[in-house]
């Protein structure tokens, strides 16, 4: 007996193999959607969420792969499986979207918290700055000399040839002029105006304007055409000392230098004078300080003020005598703190400066 065909309604076309695939697709799809949802629920970052989204919904994602199997189904099965797949895609798309919104809100909140500025915050320990190493050295030098009865004098950083050279017994033809590597300023007569190449001109200004006895130190900036290297700076600091009184001699000079060195460096440090030459002093010397290793380090120049210098300032050398000295404050700081490179003093690196 032939199979009854009195069945009402459209007859469902079946394809035994396609059907099996269709069912398989249905079952796999359900567990795939569950697996994806579980992963999406657990994910904690937007980046990981994007990875998961890609692994299911991306071009090579699992759902996309499934779509490719549709072609092997018969029309009916394909329709049903296609529907199921589309449903799965929209379910997962919605779940991903919801999770993304939650994670994005959380990450924004976290960022806001991290970047929060509490403008009412009061720091209990305020980090304070301090004076630069060279300023500290200069202040201490002033203190030491003021303690010995000196006063502090100052002079201009731009000088005329008279103050920087001539009055100091360095006439134009004098070879010592060349050794100062002077930076000239283009004002008026050539080589007439310059950045002072030492603090010695303050001696002249002080003697011109004051009656002896004179006991001054003059710290300040000085300039030469030197290129900066480990031991030179084109702008550096010196301190000048000048004493004019009655009956002053070399012994007073040696004693003054020794007292200040011991006050500044410590009582164990010794000093010595070595004969030298400066046009503005006679006799002239260089003075050295002893190091713990037994070596001597040169600190500066000094001597008995030349009678010609006194006369240039209207002081009678028959009545008044004196001594003078000068040395670099930056070099002194380098020696005292055993710095490897004098340029550290001007690099303005807080990691260096905060150590002193
Ligand atoms: N002005 C000298 C220089 O810059 C240093 C100096 C030497 C100063 C001897 C003095 C002195 O007062 O008496 O090289």
XYZ file of C-alpha atoms and ligand atoms in Angstrom:
370
model
C 0.000 0.000 0.000
C 1.313 3.243 -1.083
C 1.949 5.716 1.606
C -1.028 7.945 2.248
C -0.709 11.289 0.710
C -3.823 12.748 2.309
C -1.795 14.756 4.696
C -2.947 18.356 4.733
C -0.613 21.318 4.482
C 2.657 21.623 2.715
C 4.779 18.651 2.946
C 8.022 19.136 4.625
C 10.811 18.161 2.376
C 13.197 16.078 4.239
C 16.740 15.320 3.524
C 17.964 12.687 5.873
C 21.580 13.750 5.778
C 20.792 17.476 5.859
C 18.513 16.918 8.803
C 21.223 15.273 10.794
C 23.514 18.158 10.074
C 20.710 20.570 10.997
C 20.214 18.900 14.362
C 23.891 18.776 14.986
C 24.089 22.468 14.179
C 21.235 23.172 16.617
C 22.814 21.282 19.516
C 26.281 22.667 18.872
C 24.875 26.129 18.546
C 23.184 26.011 21.910
C 26.304 24.897 23.735
C 28.398 27.389 21.744
C 26.151 30.274 22.797
C 26.291 29.117 26.429
C 30.053 28.829 26.307
C 30.362 32.297 24.790
C 28.009 33.827 27.344
C 29.955 32.263 30.211
C 33.200 33.684 28.877
C 31.687 37.120 28.308
C 30.269 37.170 31.826
C 33.666 36.442 33.348
C 35.809 38.723 31.269
C 37.250 41.707 33.165
C 38.834 43.923 30.543
C 37.717 45.541 27.315
C 40.700 44.078 25.472
C 39.856 40.518 26.500
C 36.222 41.128 25.620
C 37.280 42.190 22.134
C 39.292 38.944 21.824
C 36.287 36.857 22.787
C 34.020 38.775 20.446
C 36.452 38.105 17.638
C 36.721 34.415 18.457
C 32.934 33.939 18.109
C 31.678 36.704 15.849
C 34.772 37.733 13.908
C 35.581 36.802 10.337
C 37.172 33.562 11.405
C 35.016 33.228 14.513
C 33.149 30.073 15.442
C 29.696 31.384 14.481
C 30.936 32.653 11.169
C 32.462 29.250 10.490
C 29.115 27.645 11.262
C 27.440 29.849 8.671
C 29.690 28.350 6.068
C 28.271 24.871 6.709
C 24.795 26.113 5.747
C 25.510 25.562 2.110
C 25.594 21.809 2.558
C 22.046 21.716 4.014
C 18.892 21.329 2.028
C 16.720 24.378 1.704
C 14.500 23.769 4.758
C 17.239 22.750 7.094
C 19.284 25.648 5.827
C 16.475 28.073 6.627
C 16.022 26.792 10.165
C 19.741 26.588 10.858
C 20.203 30.041 9.326
C 17.549 31.466 11.640
C 19.132 29.784 14.616
C 22.530 31.123 13.652
C 21.217 34.649 13.194
C 19.504 34.448 16.571
C 22.741 33.242 18.138
C 24.652 36.111 16.496
C 22.228 38.738 17.721
C 22.080 37.209 21.207
C 25.867 37.231 21.496
C 26.154 40.687 19.942
C 23.749 42.029 22.543
C 25.527 40.239 25.402
C 28.912 41.579 24.232
C 27.458 45.094 23.940
C 26.027 44.975 27.457
C 29.291 43.680 28.929
C 31.262 46.303 27.027
C 29.117 49.075 28.506
C 29.706 47.745 32.037
C 33.470 47.390 31.543
C 33.807 50.795 29.868
C 32.007 52.487 32.737
C 34.234 50.712 35.269
C 37.416 51.646 33.434
C 36.339 55.270 33.129
C 35.589 55.391 36.842
C 38.986 53.881 37.559
C 40.753 56.435 35.369
C 38.898 59.326 36.961
C 39.894 58.063 40.381
C 43.522 57.693 39.336
C 43.659 61.198 37.873
C 41.776 62.793 40.701
C 43.394 65.944 42.018
C 42.586 66.894 45.538
C 43.166 70.613 45.511
C 42.430 70.860 49.216
C 45.144 68.352 50.075
C 47.717 69.611 52.581
C 51.058 67.822 52.420
C 52.357 67.055 55.853
C 55.985 66.987 54.703
C 56.713 69.768 52.276
C 59.928 69.256 50.316
C 61.871 72.471 50.543
C 64.554 73.612 48.162
C 67.793 75.131 49.368
C 70.522 77.484 48.247
C 72.786 76.385 45.409
C 76.070 74.769 46.400
C 78.092 77.756 45.131
C 75.841 80.213 46.987
C 76.311 78.159 50.160
C 80.099 78.221 49.681
C 80.051 81.977 49.030
C 77.879 82.606 52.119
C 80.188 80.509 54.299
C 83.261 82.306 52.965
C 81.648 85.654 53.744
C 80.781 84.434 57.243
C 84.331 83.279 57.885
C 85.841 86.580 56.704
C 83.253 88.727 58.450
C 84.126 86.764 61.591
C 87.752 87.828 61.043
C 86.787 91.516 60.820
C 86.351 91.969 57.055
C 83.387 93.656 55.374
C 81.861 92.556 52.052
C 82.337 94.804 48.996
C 80.909 94.581 45.498
C 81.733 95.896 42.040
C 80.222 95.852 38.529
C 80.484 92.816 36.238
C 81.196 95.046 33.225
C 84.432 96.962 33.664
C 86.697 99.393 31.863
C 90.315 98.581 31.007
C 91.388 100.945 33.816
C 89.804 98.874 36.576
C 90.260 95.411 35.073
C 93.899 96.009 34.019
C 95.633 99.396 34.123
C 95.130 100.424 37.733
C 96.208 96.887 38.667
C 99.599 97.614 37.100
C 98.799 95.727 33.871
C 99.370 98.321 31.110
C 98.291 97.662 27.556
C 101.638 96.230 26.456
C 101.819 93.843 29.433
C 101.924 90.137 28.473
C 99.717 89.288 31.485
C 96.765 90.863 29.661
C 96.765 87.987 27.204
C 96.619 85.387 29.968
C 93.249 86.653 31.168
C 91.329 85.505 28.023
C 89.107 88.539 28.327
C 85.604 88.822 26.863
C 85.286 92.328 25.429
C 82.039 94.248 25.089
C 81.366 96.190 21.905
C 80.904 99.623 23.519
C 82.997 102.677 22.663
C 86.754 102.203 22.162
C 87.847 98.695 21.091
C 89.159 96.586 24.018
C 88.125 99.319 26.443
C 84.965 97.743 27.938
C 84.903 94.111 29.068
C 83.265 91.549 31.315
C 85.584 91.550 34.326
C 88.048 88.673 34.064
C 88.726 88.658 37.823
C 87.416 90.299 40.999
C 90.647 92.301 41.481
C 89.080 95.504 39.997
C 86.983 95.707 43.190
C 90.283 96.362 45.039
C 90.752 99.506 42.962
C 87.149 100.730 43.371
C 87.349 100.187 47.133
C 90.674 102.012 47.516
C 89.453 104.905 45.337
C 86.389 105.391 47.494
C 87.607 104.584 51.012
C 90.323 105.771 53.348
C 92.548 103.058 54.840
C 92.488 100.987 56.943
C 90.614 98.672 54.571
C 89.617 95.083 55.263
C 87.277 93.782 52.537
C 86.354 90.646 50.664
C 84.624 90.942 47.287
C 82.864 87.856 45.951
C 81.301 87.927 42.486
C 80.927 86.596 38.980
C 83.838 86.713 36.560
C 84.117 85.810 32.878
C 86.693 84.467 30.449
C 86.649 83.052 26.925
C 87.200 79.511 28.268
C 85.149 76.671 26.830
C 83.355 74.734 29.550
C 85.076 71.447 30.403
C 85.589 69.360 33.530
C 87.759 72.065 35.145
C 86.670 75.334 33.458
C 83.546 77.451 33.158
C 83.353 80.613 31.014
C 81.313 82.299 33.786
C 82.615 81.510 37.232
C 82.880 83.030 40.705
C 85.852 84.462 42.522
C 86.394 86.043 45.894
C 88.934 88.802 46.333
C 90.470 89.896 49.613
C 92.176 93.210 50.329
C 93.799 94.521 53.490
C 95.379 97.985 53.667
C 96.737 99.139 57.003
C 99.933 100.266 58.686
C 102.796 97.811 59.066
C 101.142 94.985 57.143
C 103.451 92.312 55.697
C 103.704 88.850 54.221
C 103.283 87.209 57.655
C 99.823 88.786 58.011
C 98.909 87.430 54.595
C 100.103 83.889 55.422
C 98.300 83.976 58.781
C 95.042 85.254 57.276
C 95.034 82.576 54.578
C 95.808 79.851 57.090
C 93.033 81.006 59.448
C 90.392 81.131 56.742
C 91.399 77.751 55.259
C 91.194 76.095 58.697
C 87.818 77.724 59.383
C 86.479 76.633 56.000
C 88.024 73.194 55.469
C 88.883 72.093 59.018
C 91.795 72.397 61.431
C 93.713 69.452 60.013
C 94.220 71.247 56.666
C 97.606 72.952 56.215
C 98.504 75.824 53.870
C 101.659 76.909 52.083
C 102.701 79.795 49.835
C 104.700 79.241 46.647
C 106.507 82.118 44.902
C 104.672 83.282 41.801
C 104.069 86.397 39.740
C 101.156 88.840 39.495
C 101.625 92.417 38.245
C 99.548 93.854 41.114
C 101.505 92.287 43.986
C 105.171 92.206 44.966
C 106.164 89.706 46.230
C 103.492 87.407 44.762
C 102.600 83.867 45.672
C 100.205 81.057 44.962
C 98.685 79.362 47.967
C 98.039 75.639 48.311
C 96.075 73.548 50.775
C 97.030 70.055 51.966
C 94.909 66.996 51.160
C 94.436 63.882 53.366
C 96.596 61.923 50.871
C 99.517 64.324 51.480
C 99.268 66.133 48.141
C 98.918 69.902 47.784
C 96.136 71.566 45.806
C 96.484 75.079 44.420
C 93.701 77.350 45.639
C 94.536 80.890 44.491
C 96.929 83.804 44.121
C 98.056 86.412 46.637
C 100.772 88.859 47.544
C 101.773 92.196 49.034
C 99.975 94.998 47.175
C 102.324 96.640 44.658
C 103.184 100.277 45.520
C 102.168 101.317 41.972
C 98.643 99.982 42.626
C 98.398 101.986 45.873
C 99.593 105.114 44.093
C 97.037 104.568 41.271
C 94.363 104.826 43.949
C 95.817 107.855 45.711
C 97.195 105.917 48.668
C 100.697 106.713 49.914
C 102.771 103.498 49.972
C 105.172 105.109 52.460
C 102.373 105.136 55.047
C 100.116 102.250 54.040
C 100.890 98.690 53.077
C 98.648 95.765 52.396
C 98.059 92.350 50.989
C 95.560 90.891 48.560
C 94.395 87.479 47.512
C 91.911 85.961 45.080
C 90.564 82.521 44.263
C 87.717 80.704 42.535
C 84.644 79.865 44.618
C 83.444 77.201 42.161
C 86.850 75.523 42.282
C 86.734 75.685 46.054
C 83.348 73.887 46.004
C 84.776 71.283 43.600
C 87.663 70.671 46.028
C 85.584 70.645 49.182
C 82.995 68.193 47.811
C 85.416 66.320 45.535
C 83.275 66.804 42.430
C 84.420 65.076 39.240
C 83.268 67.827 36.926
C 82.851 71.554 37.572
C 80.001 71.658 35.025
C 77.787 69.861 37.560
C 77.510 73.280 39.206
C 75.657 74.745 36.225
C 73.804 71.728 34.805
C 70.945 72.297 37.259
C 70.234 68.605 37.714
C 68.140 68.375 40.874
C 69.494 64.871 41.600
C 72.955 66.430 41.920
C 71.957 69.675 43.623
C 69.734 68.081 46.268
C 72.725 66.221 47.710
C 74.225 69.392 49.168
N 93.206 88.081 40.035
C 94.005 86.892 40.005
C 93.414 85.898 38.992
O 92.283 85.981 38.676
C 94.057 86.227 41.343
C 94.804 87.034 42.343
C 96.177 86.855 42.479
C 94.179 88.000 43.099
C 96.901 87.599 43.359
C 94.913 88.765 44.004
C 96.284 88.546 44.129
O 94.354 89.684 44.764
O 96.965 89.304 45.022
O 94.124 85.060 38.516
